[in-house]
Amino acid sequence: MKKLVYLIFLYSCFCIAQETDAKKQQSSKAATIDVNYFSGNIVRHNDDILHLITGHPEGVILSYNQKTFGNDDWSQFFNYPDYGVSLSFQDLKNEHLGKNIALYAHYNFYFLKRNIMLRIGQGLAYTSNPYDKVDNFRNIAFGSRLMSSTYLMLNYKKENLFKRFGVQAGLSFLHYSNANVKAPNTSMNTLAFNIGVNYNLDDTSLIEYQKNEITQNFREPIKFNIVLRAGINESDAIGSGQYGFTILSSYADKRLGRKSAIQAGAEVFFSNFLKEWIRYRSIAFPDGEVKGDEDFKRVGVFVGHELFINKLSVITQLGYYVYYPVDFEGQTYIRIGMKRYFAKKWFAALTLKSHAAKAEAVELGVGIRL
């Protein structure tokens, strides 16, 4: 009898271990796919694009989503988000704009008992019909075939309504811009309604969301950062040429907890495109404010916030030029983008710098946090 009880006990332990391992394996691979159709309107953010708004853009977004269940040190802080990739196709319903295809990396964040999903995606887009001074001079939105693209999706989402199939619907926002890598670049925004179907590739009915005890203290002393950013861009004057730029930034940050840090610092801009822009303005408008001998360098101070998501982080910064020898798009600027940490000190950054809604440059950066 004792041997039988012992065997039953061992068998039970084995079954529990097997179930736990199965859950862990399943949670590490549990994924979904979804297909969404969308249709909407081009947002009128600039009167210069009125001739490009001639229909209701429509398209399809296909997405793959990897689920998280807390078997790590970050996902439970964000209510177990998904991460994945999306592929979109959009017909802009205008002969001058053509059609766009884009590939994104995205996160899905959940709210209200996981019924509301907010998706944030960032990637690259290809347009079929960019600006051409002879064949397509009316397309002032896209100055190059390759562009950066951002999309947001706010949806009511239900999974597993019929076997592994579910539905979702809501609003989507798609943005295309080459960030003045090449002029023209008024950019294009679409606000649309989407409806779609989602499908679970794995059975997740037995998987439980893990709630790990928080033992790590994320508070840190003030850290100092040095970042070198670079890239190419062009002024709004079409055909003025693309020029390289460099930015040297130094700032201090204070981490407040698992998710956030605040920043404050200063930076100097070596924007070579401004040399040509200053020369052009002084010749084209000889009685204007630009005389031709102004300095092309600028110095700014800024404050910012950093949101930590696993090894990635999202940065937002607001800056003000304290040295501003020539007026170009205003004395305040904003920067948004992402950082990826390597080891403990080094990081790479991809950011967008703009003056309000007017982008100036996409910046590639590398930095150290001391």
One Martini backbone bead per residue (centre of mass of N, CA, C, O) as a GRO file, in nm:
protein
  370
    1MET     BB    1   0.059   0.062  -0.022
    2LYS     BB    2   0.300   0.252   0.008
    3LYS     BB    3   0.398   0.207  -0.280
    4LEU     BB    4   0.147   0.315  -0.418
    5VAL     BB    5   0.153   0.599  -0.296
    6TYR     BB    6   0.435   0.664  -0.400
    7LEU     BB    7   0.370   0.632  -0.701
    8ILE     BB    8   0.144   0.844  -0.710
    9PHE     BB    9   0.322   1.078  -0.617
   10LEU     BB   10   0.526   1.065  -0.850
   11TYR     BB   11   0.321   1.092  -1.078
   12SER     BB   12   0.212   1.369  -0.992
   13CYS     BB   13   0.480   1.520  -1.009
   14PHE     BB   14   0.527   1.458  -1.304
   15CYS     BB   15   0.270   1.592  -1.414
   16ILE     BB   16   0.324   1.873  -1.302
   17ALA     BB   17   0.595   1.911  -1.444
   18GLN     BB   18   0.487   1.875  -1.729
   19GLU     BB   19   0.281   2.105  -1.717
   20THR     BB   20   0.482   2.329  -1.655
   21ASP     BB   21   0.661   2.286  -1.903
   22ALA     BB   22   0.434   2.326  -2.106
   23LYS     BB   23   0.368   2.613  -2.027
   24LYS     BB   24   0.645   2.730  -2.079
   25GLN     BB   25   0.664   2.648  -2.375
   26GLN     BB   26   0.401   2.780  -2.464
   27SER     BB   27   0.464   3.072  -2.363
   28SER     BB   28   0.720   3.095  -2.560
   29LYS     BB   29   0.516   3.044  -2.837
   30ALA     BB   30   0.277   3.209  -2.810
   31ALA     BB   31   0.053   3.303  -3.082
   32THR     BB   32  -0.062   3.552  -3.323
   33ILE     BB   33  -0.295   3.643  -3.578
   34ASP     BB   34  -0.382   3.930  -3.798
   35VAL     BB   35  -0.656   4.079  -3.993
   36ASN     BB   36  -0.690   4.411  -4.148
   37TYR     BB   37  -0.931   4.636  -4.244
   38PHE     BB   38  -0.908   4.970  -4.397
   39SER     BB   39  -1.081   5.300  -4.372
   40GLY     BB   40  -1.051   5.659  -4.477
   41ASN     BB   41  -0.861   5.961  -4.406
   42ILE     BB   42  -0.694   6.234  -4.488
   43VAL     BB   43  -0.512   6.452  -4.309
   44ARG     BB   44  -0.539   6.805  -4.268
   45HIS     BB   45  -0.217   6.956  -4.199
   46ASN     BB   46  -0.195   7.088  -4.499
   47ASP     BB   47  -0.281   7.297  -4.762
   48ASP     BB   48  -0.074   7.176  -4.981
   49ILE     BB   49  -0.250   6.879  -4.992
   50LEU     BB   50  -0.537   6.910  -5.122
   51HIS     BB   51  -0.475   6.778  -5.415
   52LEU     BB   52  -0.433   6.477  -5.260
   53ILE     BB   53  -0.743   6.480  -5.172
   54THR     BB   54  -0.965   6.227  -5.344
   55GLY     BB   55  -1.014   6.003  -5.114
   56HIS     BB   56  -1.042   5.671  -4.956
   57PRO     BB   57  -0.833   5.514  -4.792
   58GLU     BB   58  -0.701   5.174  -4.824
   59GLY     BB   59  -0.644   4.848  -4.647
   60VAL     BB   60  -0.389   4.617  -4.513
   61ILE     BB   61  -0.319   4.426  -4.203
   62LEU     BB   62  -0.048   4.212  -4.111
   63SER     BB   63  -0.003   4.007  -3.808
   64TYR     BB   64   0.248   3.921  -3.561
   65ASN     BB   65   0.214   3.774  -3.220
   66GLN     BB   66   0.390   3.772  -2.917
   67LYS     BB   67   0.350   3.642  -2.619
   68THR     BB   68   0.316   3.726  -2.268
   69PHE     BB   69   0.349   3.583  -1.901
   70GLY     BB   70   0.610   3.665  -1.701
   71ASN     BB   71   0.885   3.501  -1.803
   72ASP     BB   72   1.028   3.766  -1.675
   73ASP     BB   73   1.147   4.120  -1.600
   74TRP     BB   74   0.889   4.307  -1.757
   75SER     BB   75   0.587   4.237  -1.855
   76GLN     BB   76   0.417   4.284  -1.588
   77PHE     BB   77   0.453   4.603  -1.592
   78PHE     BB   78   0.268   4.591  -1.890
   79ASN     BB   79   0.043   4.371  -1.897
   80TYR     BB   80   0.132   4.167  -2.107
   81PRO     BB   81   0.255   4.204  -2.386
   82ASP     BB   82   0.301   4.228  -2.724
   83TYR     BB   83   0.515   4.114  -2.998
   84GLY     BB   84   0.603   4.223  -3.346
   85VAL     BB   85   0.479   4.208  -3.686
   86SER     BB   86   0.407   4.422  -3.977
   87LEU     BB   87   0.196   4.433  -4.279
   88SER     BB   88   0.133   4.690  -4.524
   89PHE     BB   89  -0.142   4.808  -4.737
   90GLN     BB   90  -0.185   5.118  -4.939
   91ASP     BB   91  -0.445   5.306  -5.085
   92LEU     BB   92  -0.458   5.664  -5.154
   93LYS     BB   93  -0.649   5.760  -5.390
   94ASN     BB   94  -0.400   5.873  -5.582
   95GLU     BB   95  -0.207   5.919  -5.860
   96HIS     BB   96   0.038   6.070  -5.710
   97LEU     BB   97   0.075   5.869  -5.457
   98GLY     BB   98  -0.036   5.585  -5.466
   99LYS     BB   99   0.140   5.315  -5.309
  100ASN     BB  100   0.187   5.142  -4.989
  101ILE     BB  101   0.460   4.971  -4.820
  102ALA     BB  102   0.496   4.813  -4.488
  103LEU     BB  103   0.735   4.756  -4.214
  104TYR     BB  104   0.694   4.638  -3.872
  105ALA     BB  105   0.742   4.706  -3.535
  106HIS     BB  106   0.560   4.585  -3.236
  107TYR     BB  107   0.322   4.676  -2.978
  108ASN     BB  108   0.090   4.535  -2.732
  109PHE     BB  109  -0.145   4.699  -2.527
  110TYR     BB  110  -0.338   4.647  -2.222
  111PHE     BB  111  -0.688   4.701  -2.123
  112LEU     BB  112  -0.959   4.632  -1.962
  113LYS     BB  113  -0.922   4.317  -1.937
  114ARG     BB  114  -0.802   4.293  -2.240
  115ASN     BB  115  -1.009   4.459  -2.443
  116ILE     BB  116  -0.787   4.679  -2.486
  117MET     BB  117  -0.585   4.785  -2.769
  118LEU     BB  118  -0.246   4.909  -2.806
  119ARG     BB  119  -0.073   4.993  -3.101
  120ILE     BB  120   0.288   5.019  -3.173
  121GLY     BB  121   0.448   5.124  -3.480
  122GLN     BB  122   0.775   5.075  -3.649
  123GLY     BB  123   0.910   5.172  -3.985
  124LEU     BB  124   0.911   5.087  -4.331
  125ALA     BB  125   0.854   5.250  -4.649
  126TYR     BB  126   0.699   5.205  -4.980
  127THR     BB  127   0.667   5.395  -5.276
  128SER     BB  128   0.537   5.405  -5.611
  129ASN     BB  129   0.506   5.758  -5.631
  130PRO     BB  130   0.719   5.980  -5.627
  131TYR     BB  131   0.881   6.249  -5.664
  132ASP     BB  132   0.894   6.442  -5.980
  133LYS     BB  133   0.986   6.715  -6.171
  134VAL     BB  134   0.831   6.583  -6.429
  135ASP     BB  135   0.619   6.328  -6.361
  136ASN     BB  136   0.566   6.417  -6.019
  137PHE     BB  137   0.524   6.729  -5.895
  138ARG     BB  138   0.258   6.696  -5.701
  139ASN     BB  139   0.429   6.516  -5.500
  140ILE     BB  140   0.496   6.664  -5.180
  141ALA     BB  141   0.503   6.421  -4.968
  142PHE     BB  142   0.712   6.230  -5.146
  143GLY     BB  143   1.071   6.240  -5.200
  144SER     BB  144   1.080   5.920  -5.155
  145ARG     BB  145   1.056   5.579  -5.152
  146LEU     BB  146   1.183   5.585  -4.875
  147MET     BB  147   1.038   5.550  -4.541
  148SER     BB  148   0.899   5.637  -4.259
  149SER     BB  149   0.680   5.460  -4.015
  150THR     BB  150   0.368   5.505  -3.834
  151TYR     BB  151   0.149   5.309  -3.610
  152LEU     BB  152  -0.189   5.308  -3.483
  153MET     BB  153  -0.397   5.094  -3.255
  154LEU     BB  154  -0.742   5.111  -3.144
  155ASN     BB  155  -0.893   4.825  -2.981
  156TYR     BB  156  -1.140   4.595  -2.977
  157LYS     BB  157  -1.073   4.270  -2.816
  158LYS     BB  158  -1.141   3.922  -2.915
  159GLU     BB  159  -1.077   3.599  -2.814
  160ASN     BB  160  -1.199   3.286  -2.866
  161LEU     BB  161  -1.502   3.268  -2.985
  162PHE     BB  162  -1.410   3.050  -3.219
  163LYS     BB  163  -1.217   2.882  -3.085
  164ARG     BB  164  -0.935   3.063  -3.215
  165PHE     BB  165  -1.129   3.285  -3.291
  166GLY     BB  166  -1.145   3.645  -3.351
  167VAL     BB  167  -1.207   3.995  -3.280
  168GLN     BB  168  -1.165   4.337  -3.423
  169ALA     BB  169  -1.198   4.701  -3.347
  170GLY     BB  170  -1.130   5.044  -3.482
  171LEU     BB  171  -0.854   5.258  -3.474
  172SER     BB  172  -0.633   5.411  -3.723
  173PHE     BB  173  -0.283   5.530  -3.764
  174LEU     BB  174  -0.098   5.671  -4.046
  175HIS     BB  175   0.256   5.745  -4.103
  176TYR     BB  176   0.446   5.943  -4.348
  177SER     BB  177   0.813   5.988  -4.365
  178ASN     BB  178   1.156   6.121  -4.444
  179ALA     BB  179   1.265   6.354  -4.260
  180ASN     BB  180   1.429   6.527  -4.477
  181VAL     BB  181   1.624   6.361  -4.654
  182LYS     BB  182   1.413   6.456  -4.885
  183ALA     BB  183   1.293   6.670  -5.111
  184PRO     BB  184   0.991   6.657  -5.046
  185ASN     BB  185   0.802   6.676  -4.697
  186THR     BB  186   0.481   6.679  -4.580
  187SER     BB  187   0.348   6.427  -4.557
  188MET     BB  188   0.125   6.150  -4.425
  189ASN     BB  189  -0.214   6.107  -4.297
  190THR     BB  190  -0.420   5.837  -4.153
  191LEU     BB  191  -0.766   5.799  -4.070
  192ALA     BB  192  -0.913   5.489  -3.948
  193PHE     BB  193  -1.116   5.210  -3.991
  194ASN     BB  194  -1.110   4.887  -3.829
  195ILE     BB  195  -1.135   4.533  -3.926
  196GLY     BB  196  -1.098   4.197  -3.770
  197VAL     BB  197  -0.900   3.891  -3.745
  198ASN     BB  198  -0.814   3.645  -3.501
  199TYR     BB  199  -0.544   3.394  -3.425
  200ASN     BB  200  -0.454   3.115  -3.243
  201LEU     BB  201  -0.175   2.904  -3.265
  202ASP     BB  202  -0.233   2.845  -2.958
  203ASP     BB  203  -0.312   2.695  -2.661
  204THR     BB  204  -0.404   2.925  -2.375
  205SER     BB  205  -0.604   2.815  -2.146
  206LEU     BB  206  -0.365   2.707  -1.927
  207ILE     BB  207  -0.236   2.976  -1.906
  208GLU     BB  208  -0.058   3.175  -1.677
  209TYR     BB  209  -0.006   3.464  -1.520
  210GLN     BB  210   0.274   3.594  -1.395
  211LYS     BB  211   0.371   3.682  -1.041
  212ASN     BB  212   0.642   3.835  -0.960
  213GLU     BB  213   0.864   3.914  -0.737
  214ILE     BB  214   0.988   4.223  -0.634
  215THR     BB  215   1.353   4.267  -0.592
  216GLN     BB  216   1.443   4.492  -0.770
  217ASN     BB  217   1.636   4.788  -0.767
  218PHE     BB  218   1.602   5.079  -0.987
  219ARG     BB  219   1.741   5.274  -0.829
  220GLU     BB  220   1.955   5.559  -0.905
  221PRO     BB  221   2.191   5.745  -0.966
  222ILE     BB  222   2.322   5.982  -1.133
  223LYS     BB  223   2.359   5.992  -1.486
  224PHE     BB  224   2.590   6.007  -1.760
  225ASN     BB  225   2.562   6.128  -2.104
  226ILE     BB  226   2.689   6.035  -2.436
  227VAL     BB  227   2.607   6.160  -2.771
  228LEU     BB  228   2.626   6.051  -3.115
  229ARG     BB  229   2.494   6.208  -3.402
  230ALA     BB  230   2.365   6.115  -3.739
  231GLY     BB  231   2.326   6.228  -4.094
  232ILE     BB  232   2.080   6.313  -4.348
  233ASN     BB  233   1.973   6.622  -4.522
  234GLU     BB  234   1.713   6.864  -4.623
  235SER     BB  235   1.574   7.119  -4.720
  236ASP     BB  236   1.277   7.267  -4.849
  237ALA     BB  237   1.454   7.309  -5.093
  238ILE     BB  238   1.432   7.193  -5.392
  239GLY     BB  239   1.756   7.079  -5.485
  240SER     BB  240   1.975   7.164  -5.250
  241GLY     BB  241   2.059   6.909  -5.103
  242GLN     BB  242   2.255   6.669  -4.938
  243TYR     BB  243   2.355   6.660  -4.586
  244GLY     BB  244   2.553   6.633  -4.327
  245PHE     BB  245   2.527   6.551  -3.971
  246THR     BB  246   2.598   6.661  -3.627
  247ILE     BB  247   2.556   6.550  -3.275
  248LEU     BB  248   2.628   6.672  -2.944
  249SER     BB  249   2.547   6.504  -2.640
  250SER     BB  250   2.464   6.605  -2.293
  251TYR     BB  251   2.341   6.415  -2.004
  252ALA     BB  252   2.121   6.375  -1.734
  253ASP     BB  253   1.999   6.100  -1.527
  254LYS     BB  254   1.696   5.981  -1.345
  255ARG     BB  255   1.593   5.705  -1.189
  256LEU     BB  256   1.257   5.611  -1.061
  257GLY     BB  257   1.236   5.309  -1.189
  258ARG     BB  258   1.134   5.061  -1.396
  259LYS     BB  259   1.017   5.280  -1.627
  260SER     BB  260   1.170   5.560  -1.534
  261ALA     BB  261   1.324   5.870  -1.665
  262ILE     BB  262   1.503   6.170  -1.628
  263GLN     BB  263   1.609   6.467  -1.821
  264ALA     BB  264   1.918   6.677  -1.871
  265GLY     BB  265   2.059   6.909  -2.126
  266ALA     BB  266   2.305   6.940  -2.397
  267GLU     BB  267   2.366   7.075  -2.742
  268VAL     BB  268   2.529   7.043  -3.067
  269PHE     BB  269   2.485   7.173  -3.404
  270PHE     BB  270   2.590   7.034  -3.734
  271SER     BB  271   2.418   7.187  -4.003
  272ASN     BB  272   2.495   7.182  -4.335
  273PHE     BB  273   2.227   7.265  -4.480
  274LEU     BB  274   2.232   7.564  -4.372
  275LYS     BB  275   2.439   7.678  -4.561
  276GLU     BB  276   2.263   7.657  -4.819
  277TRP     BB  277   2.013   7.802  -4.706
  278ILE     BB  278   2.152   8.074  -4.653
  279ARG     BB  279   2.247   8.126  -4.940
  280TYR     BB  280   1.972   8.108  -5.080
  281ARG     BB  281   1.820   8.334  -4.918
  282SER     BB  282   2.019   8.569  -4.981
  283ILE     BB  283   1.963   8.555  -5.297
  284ALA     BB  284   1.645   8.526  -5.327
  285PHE     BB  285   1.634   8.741  -5.057
  286PRO     BB  286   1.799   9.032  -5.030
  287ASP     BB  287   1.570   9.179  -4.826
  288GLY     BB  288   1.600   8.995  -4.604
  289GLU     BB  289   1.713   8.850  -4.300
  290VAL     BB  290   1.914   8.697  -4.473
  291LYS     BB  291   2.268   8.760  -4.548
  292GLY     BB  292   2.502   8.497  -4.542
  293ASP     BB  293   2.684   8.516  -4.244
  294GLU     BB  294   2.569   8.299  -4.087
  295ASP     BB  295   2.554   8.061  -3.857
  296PHE     BB  296   2.500   7.699  -3.864
  297LYS     BB  297   2.507   7.678  -3.570
  298ARG     BB  298   2.371   7.509  -3.270
  299VAL     BB  299   2.224   7.552  -2.933
  300GLY     BB  300   2.090   7.326  -2.684
  301VAL     BB  301   1.827   7.266  -2.452
  302PHE     BB  302   1.696   6.989  -2.237
  303VAL     BB  303   1.416   6.778  -2.173
  304GLY     BB  304   1.321   6.441  -2.040
  305HIS     BB  305   1.204   6.101  -2.124
  306GLU     BB  306   1.221   5.749  -2.008
  307LEU     BB  307   1.101   5.436  -2.139
  308PHE     BB  308   1.110   5.110  -2.015
  309ILE     BB  309   1.148   4.813  -2.245
  310ASN     BB  310   1.342   4.623  -2.156
  311LYS     BB  311   1.604   4.694  -2.385
  312LEU     BB  312   1.410   4.910  -2.443
  313SER     BB  313   1.346   5.263  -2.528
  314VAL     BB  314   1.158   5.566  -2.479
  315ILE     BB  315   1.200   5.894  -2.614
  316THR     BB  316   1.144   6.234  -2.483
  317GLN     BB  317   1.201   6.573  -2.609
  318LEU     BB  318   1.259   6.919  -2.502
  319GLY     BB  319   1.373   7.210  -2.683
  320TYR     BB  320   1.619   7.495  -2.675
  321TYR     BB  321   1.763   7.760  -2.834
  322VAL     BB  322   2.045   7.957  -2.722
  323TYR     BB  323   2.177   7.924  -3.011
  324TYR     BB  324   2.035   8.145  -3.288
  325PRO     BB  325   2.141   8.291  -3.576
  326VAL     BB  326   1.903   8.144  -3.743
  327ASP     BB  327   1.589   8.123  -3.879
  328PHE     BB  328   1.452   7.777  -3.835
  329GLU     BB  329   1.136   7.667  -3.751
  330GLY     BB  330   1.229   7.756  -3.473
  331GLN     BB  331   1.334   7.749  -3.115
  332THR     BB  332   1.186   7.482  -3.093
  333TYR     BB  333   1.211   7.125  -3.001
  334ILE     BB  334   1.178   6.775  -3.089
  335ARG     BB  335   1.221   6.432  -2.952
  336ILE     BB  336   1.188   6.100  -3.088
  337GLY     BB  337   1.238   5.750  -2.974
  338MET     BB  338   1.495   5.488  -2.967
  339LYS     BB  339   1.652   5.247  -2.748
  340ARG     BB  340   1.950   5.025  -2.728
  341TYR     BB  341   2.089   4.807  -2.511
  342PHE     BB  342   2.442   4.734  -2.433
  343ALA     BB  343   2.490   4.609  -2.178
  344LYS     BB  344   2.538   4.871  -1.937
  345LYS     BB  345   2.635   5.145  -2.120
  346TRP     BB  346   2.552   5.090  -2.406
  347PHE     BB  347   2.400   5.262  -2.697
  348ALA     BB  348   2.135   5.290  -2.931
  349ALA     BB  349   1.983   5.531  -3.171
  350LEU     BB  350   1.645   5.630  -3.291
  351THR     BB  351   1.557   5.955  -3.419
  352LEU     BB  352   1.329   6.241  -3.415
  353LYS     BB  353   1.353   6.569  -3.545
  354SER     BB  354   1.146   6.860  -3.462
  355HIS     BB  355   0.914   7.129  -3.559
  356ALA     BB  356   0.671   7.015  -3.457
  357ALA     BB  357   0.545   6.900  -3.773
  358LYS     BB  358   0.850   6.959  -3.869
  359ALA     BB  359   1.083   6.784  -4.003
  360GLU     BB  360   1.450   6.745  -4.003
  361ALA     BB  361   1.548   6.450  -3.873
  362VAL     BB  362   1.722   6.149  -3.882
  363GLU     BB  363   1.879   5.982  -3.605
  364LEU     BB  364   2.196   5.836  -3.551
  365GLY     BB  365   2.307   5.667  -3.249
  366VAL     BB  366   2.575   5.678  -2.996
  367GLY     BB  367   2.628   5.565  -2.648
  368ILE     BB  368   2.699   5.658  -2.297
  369ARG     BB  369   2.651   5.532  -1.955
  370LEU     BB  370   2.799   5.654  -1.636
   0.00000   0.00000   0.00000
